[in-house]
Short mmCIF file of C-alpha atoms in Angstrom, two decimals:
data_model
loop_
_atom_site.label_atom_id
_atom_site.label_comp_id
_atom_site.label_asym_id
_atom_site.label_seq_id
_atom_site.Cartn_x
_atom_site.Cartn_y
_atom_site.Cartn_z
CA MET A 1 89.06 105.56 105.29
CA ALA A 2 92.85 105.59 105.49
CA LYS A 3 94.67 102.28 105.85
CA PRO A 4 96.27 102.04 109.32
CA GLU A 5 100.05 102.32 109.57
CA ALA A 6 101.78 99.03 110.38
CA SER A 7 103.48 100.41 113.50
CA THR A 8 101.58 101.08 116.70
CA GLU A 9 103.83 104.09 117.35
CA PRO A 10 101.98 107.41 116.78
CA ILE A 11 102.75 108.97 113.40
CA VAL A 12 101.98 112.43 114.78
CA ARG A 13 103.66 112.97 118.13
CA THR A 14 102.22 115.57 120.50
CA GLU A 15 103.86 117.50 123.33
CA GLN A 16 102.52 120.30 125.50
CA ARG A 17 104.85 122.98 126.89
CA GLY A 18 102.80 125.55 128.73
CA GLY A 19 100.51 127.15 126.15
CA VAL A 20 102.47 125.65 123.24
CA ARG A 21 101.42 122.43 121.50
CA ILE A 22 104.22 120.77 119.50
CA LEU A 23 103.14 118.39 116.73
CA THR A 24 105.84 116.24 115.15
CA LEU A 25 105.36 114.29 111.93
CA HIS A 26 106.81 110.88 112.76
CA ARG A 27 107.44 108.57 109.85
CA PRO A 28 111.23 109.01 109.88
CA ALA A 29 112.00 105.91 107.81
CA ALA A 30 109.80 107.39 105.05
CA ARG A 31 111.16 110.92 105.61
CA ASN A 32 107.72 111.81 107.02
CA ALA A 33 106.08 111.29 103.63
CA LEU A 34 102.38 112.04 103.64
CA SER A 35 100.42 108.83 103.66
CA SER A 36 96.64 109.09 103.89
CA ALA A 37 96.88 107.98 107.53
CA LEU A 38 99.42 110.69 108.38
CA ILE A 39 97.29 113.40 106.78
CA GLU A 40 94.20 112.27 108.69
CA ASP A 41 96.09 112.09 112.00
CA LEU A 42 97.65 115.51 111.47
CA ARG A 43 94.29 117.07 110.70
CA ARG A 44 92.78 115.48 113.77
CA GLU A 45 95.59 116.68 116.05
CA LEU A 46 95.46 120.22 114.64
CA ALA A 47 91.69 120.40 115.15
CA ALA A 48 92.14 119.13 118.71
CA ALA A 49 94.80 121.76 119.40
CA ASP A 50 92.60 124.52 118.01
CA ASP A 51 89.71 123.41 120.22
CA ASP A 52 91.86 123.01 123.36
CA ASP A 53 91.81 126.01 125.72
CA ARG A 54 95.26 125.04 127.02
CA VAL A 55 96.79 125.73 123.59
CA ASP A 56 97.65 129.25 122.41
CA VAL A 57 100.29 128.45 119.76
CA VAL A 58 100.99 125.36 117.65
CA ILE A 59 104.44 124.34 116.38
CA LEU A 60 104.67 121.89 113.49
CA THR A 61 107.93 120.03 112.90
CA GLY A 62 109.21 116.65 111.72
CA SER A 63 111.28 113.78 113.07
CA ASP A 64 114.79 113.94 111.62
CA PRO A 65 116.12 113.69 109.00
CA ALA A 66 113.28 115.45 107.14
CA PHE A 67 110.46 117.88 107.77
CA CYS A 68 108.25 116.21 105.16
CA ALA A 69 109.16 114.58 101.86
CA GLY A 70 105.74 115.29 100.34
CA LEU A 71 103.08 112.81 99.29
CA ASP A 72 103.94 109.16 99.78
CA LEU A 73 104.88 108.24 96.20
CA ARG A 74 104.59 104.52 96.92
CA GLU A 75 100.99 104.96 98.00
CA LEU A 76 100.20 107.39 95.19
CA GLY A 77 101.79 105.23 92.51
CA ALA A 78 100.17 102.05 93.79
CA THR A 79 96.64 103.36 94.28
CA GLY A 80 96.37 106.40 92.08
CA GLY A 81 94.77 108.16 95.03
CA ASN A 82 95.31 111.86 95.53
CA ALA A 83 96.02 112.24 99.25
CA GLU A 84 95.55 115.99 98.93
CA ARG A 85 91.86 115.29 98.29
CA ILE A 86 90.95 113.29 101.38
CA ALA A 87 87.41 114.48 101.98
CA ASP A 88 86.69 116.74 104.92
CA ALA A 89 83.81 119.17 104.72
CA GLU A 90 85.43 121.52 107.26
CA ILE A 91 88.54 122.11 105.12
CA PRO A 92 88.22 124.92 102.56
CA VAL A 93 89.62 124.69 99.04
CA GLY A 94 93.38 125.16 98.93
CA HIS A 95 94.08 124.28 102.57
CA PRO A 96 95.72 121.10 103.93
CA TRP A 97 93.73 121.36 107.18
CA ARG A 98 90.91 123.35 108.73
CA PRO A 99 92.51 126.79 109.28
CA LEU A 100 93.38 127.35 112.91
CA SER A 101 92.21 130.32 114.93
CA LYS A 102 95.58 130.24 116.71
CA PRO A 103 99.07 131.03 115.38
CA MET A 104 100.99 128.16 113.85
CA ILE A 105 104.78 128.15 113.55
CA GLY A 106 106.58 125.79 111.20
CA ALA A 107 109.92 124.54 112.56
CA VAL A 108 111.55 123.14 109.43
CA ASN A 109 114.19 120.66 110.53
CA GLY A 110 115.10 119.17 107.14
CA ALA A 111 113.79 118.71 103.62
CA ALA A 112 110.34 120.17 102.94
CA ILE A 113 109.40 118.86 99.53
CA THR A 114 106.29 119.41 97.39
CA GLY A 115 103.36 118.51 99.68
CA GLY A 116 105.73 119.06 102.60
CA LEU A 117 106.48 122.52 101.24
CA GLU A 118 102.74 123.14 101.08
CA LEU A 119 102.41 122.16 104.74
CA ALA A 120 105.16 124.63 105.61
CA LEU A 121 103.54 127.39 103.56
CA ALA A 122 100.23 126.85 105.38
CA CYS A 123 101.91 127.79 108.68
CA ASP A 124 101.80 131.46 109.69
CA PHE A 125 105.59 131.75 109.56
CA LEU A 126 108.65 129.52 109.43
CA ILE A 127 111.87 129.07 111.38
CA ALA A 128 114.45 126.82 109.75
CA SER A 129 117.32 124.63 110.79
CA GLU A 130 120.55 125.08 108.87
CA ARG A 131 119.76 121.62 107.46
CA ALA A 132 116.44 122.71 105.97
CA ARG A 133 115.94 122.35 102.23
CA PHE A 134 112.92 123.31 100.17
CA ALA A 135 111.71 122.07 96.79
CA ASP A 136 108.56 121.93 94.69
CA THR A 137 108.80 118.72 92.65
CA HIS A 138 105.20 118.53 91.43
CA ALA A 139 106.39 118.90 87.84
CA ARG A 140 108.99 116.16 88.28
CA VAL A 141 106.42 113.69 89.57
CA GLY A 142 103.65 114.68 87.17
CA VAL A 143 101.05 115.82 89.70
CA LEU A 144 99.76 119.29 90.50
CA PRO A 145 99.43 121.15 93.81
CA GLY A 146 96.11 121.27 95.59
CA TRP A 147 96.96 122.89 98.93
CA GLY A 148 97.56 126.46 97.81
CA LEU A 149 101.19 126.38 96.68
CA THR A 150 100.57 128.48 93.55
CA SER A 151 99.16 131.22 95.76
CA ARG A 152 101.28 131.03 98.91
CA LEU A 153 104.70 130.38 97.38
CA PRO A 154 104.79 133.54 95.20
CA ALA A 155 103.35 135.52 98.11
CA ALA A 156 106.31 134.37 100.20
CA VAL A 157 109.22 134.52 97.73
CA GLY A 158 107.99 136.57 94.77
CA ARG A 159 106.57 135.62 91.37
CA GLY A 160 109.82 134.87 89.59
CA PHE A 161 111.49 132.81 92.31
CA ALA A 162 108.31 130.80 92.87
CA ARG A 163 108.07 129.92 89.19
CA ARG A 164 111.75 129.02 89.15
CA MET A 165 111.25 126.62 92.07
CA SER A 166 108.17 125.00 90.55
CA LEU A 167 109.36 124.70 86.96
CA THR A 168 112.84 123.37 87.80
CA GLY A 169 112.04 121.35 90.90
CA ASP A 170 115.47 122.31 92.22
CA PHE A 171 116.27 122.48 95.92
CA VAL A 172 116.69 125.76 97.82
CA ASP A 173 118.94 125.73 100.87
CA ALA A 174 118.18 127.39 104.19
CA ALA A 175 120.34 130.46 103.55
CA THR A 176 118.60 131.11 100.23
CA ALA A 177 115.20 130.53 101.82
CA LEU A 178 116.03 133.24 104.35
CA ARG A 179 117.25 135.62 101.65
CA VAL A 180 114.07 135.30 99.56
CA GLY A 181 111.73 135.53 102.55
CA LEU A 182 110.47 131.95 102.74
CA VAL A 183 111.68 131.64 106.36
CA THR A 184 112.09 134.27 109.06
CA GLU A 185 115.21 132.84 110.73
CA VAL A 186 117.83 130.11 110.28
CA VAL A 187 119.40 128.57 113.38
CA ALA A 188 121.77 125.74 114.27
CA HIS A 189 119.96 122.43 113.96
CA GLU A 190 120.01 121.63 117.66
CA GLN A 191 118.59 125.08 118.43
CA LEU A 192 115.59 124.81 116.08
CA LEU A 193 112.94 123.58 118.50
CA PRO A 194 114.18 125.69 121.45
CA THR A 195 114.10 128.76 119.20
CA ALA A 196 110.60 127.98 117.91
CA VAL A 197 109.37 127.44 121.46
CA GLU A 198 110.96 130.71 122.58
CA VAL A 199 109.16 132.59 119.82
CA ALA A 200 105.92 130.79 120.62
CA VAL A 201 106.24 131.71 124.30
CA SER A 202 106.55 135.37 123.24
CA VAL A 203 103.22 135.01 121.47
CA VAL A 204 101.66 133.20 124.44
CA GLY A 205 102.65 136.13 126.65
CA ASN A 206 100.40 138.50 124.71
CA ASP A 207 96.66 139.08 125.01
CA GLN A 208 95.27 136.00 123.27
CA ALA A 209 92.02 137.56 122.13
CA GLY A 210 94.08 140.31 120.53
CA VAL A 211 96.50 137.80 118.95
CA ARG A 212 93.71 135.79 117.35
CA THR A 213 91.81 138.86 116.19
CA LEU A 214 94.97 140.30 114.63
CA LEU A 215 95.75 136.98 112.93
CA ASP A 216 92.20 136.83 111.57
CA SER A 217 92.57 140.41 110.32
CA TYR A 218 95.76 139.48 108.44
CA ARG A 219 93.96 136.59 106.78
CA ARG A 220 90.80 138.51 105.87
CA ALA A 221 92.92 141.31 104.40
CA GLU A 222 94.43 138.77 101.99
CA GLU A 223 91.20 137.04 100.99
CA HIS A 224 90.57 139.15 97.89
CA LEU A 225 93.88 137.92 96.48
CA VAL A 226 94.21 134.46 98.01
CA ASP A 227 90.73 132.99 97.56
CA PRO A 228 90.47 133.48 93.75
CA ALA A 229 93.98 132.05 93.35
CA LEU A 230 93.07 128.98 95.41
CA LEU A 231 90.00 128.39 93.24
CA VAL A 232 92.11 128.56 90.07
CA GLU A 233 94.58 126.04 91.50
CA ASP A 234 91.77 123.71 92.57
CA GLU A 235 90.11 123.84 89.16
CA THR A 236 93.42 123.16 87.42
CA SER A 237 94.33 120.30 89.74
CA ARG A 238 90.93 118.63 89.39
CA ALA A 239 91.11 118.78 85.60
CA TRP A 240 94.64 117.34 85.68
CA MET A 241 93.65 114.50 88.04
CA ALA A 242 90.76 113.55 85.76
CA GLU A 243 93.39 112.47 83.22
CA PHE A 244 95.86 111.18 85.83
CA ASP A 245 97.70 107.91 85.19
CA PRO A 246 99.22 106.56 88.43
CA SER A 247 101.73 104.47 86.48
CA ARG A 248 103.48 107.72 85.56
CA VAL A 249 104.28 108.26 89.24
CA ALA A 250 105.41 104.68 89.71
CA ASP A 251 107.65 104.93 86.64
CA ARG A 252 109.20 108.22 87.69
CA ARG A 253 109.55 107.55 91.41
CA ALA A 254 113.11 106.20 91.44
CA ALA A 255 114.40 108.96 89.16
CA VAL A 256 112.66 111.66 91.17
CA VAL A 257 114.01 110.36 94.49
CA GLY A 258 117.53 109.90 93.12
CA ARG A 259 117.70 113.34 91.55
CA GLY A 260 116.38 114.92 94.73
CA ARG A 261 118.89 113.15 96.95
CA ALA A 262 121.76 114.15 94.67
CA GLN A 263 120.75 117.82 94.83
CA ASN A 264 119.99 117.73 98.54
CA GLN A 265 123.45 116.37 99.30
CA GLY A 266 125.25 118.61 96.86
#
């Protein structure tokens, strides 16, 4: 069971606009880092949205200044827990949540780092603020992905660019993300949520049975490539975690955060 957050304020904010459900990661002081509690709340809210007949499209975003800074390194370094492995029988290997039957748009308002990048990649497509930044810092921290990054990132940006991101840990800005195909559009920061809602409303205006059947067809057409890749990642991550020393994360945390901030501001 996840330890409750100290604040009584919800760490996943929800808003309904017509047929669009907006979910906002809300740990701004921690740059929306993924604590166990945040992951559990997000999964619960996504499942509720998928089961709610009022909802046709879900938008996932974050409270400024970040989209999601990845796993909470304080929690990971202190406990040695792997938040990506919070048990839930309904969640298939390589997924951060139970896959939705409805379209999910990621509105990336700031840095999407490591586990945060994996959340973004699990959306059906992404729209980015000009302030968005993307990085895979698994190798910097000394942990391995478990939510499908090694399958979804190369599918989005190509084999070479994906390996460059993962092996260097360097940040990619919004313009580059658009150029390589990670996001579908980059807009002024204040226009991010209005733009995402506008696109979502376009989807809502279609035949919803057709939308969901088409989305399912896209996913099933990819299964012969995606599912084996997700199993390889899971096997690799489990073997790595069997030898995992949480003190390595604690030791590297300050250097990882400092290097990331320097690049993100550069």
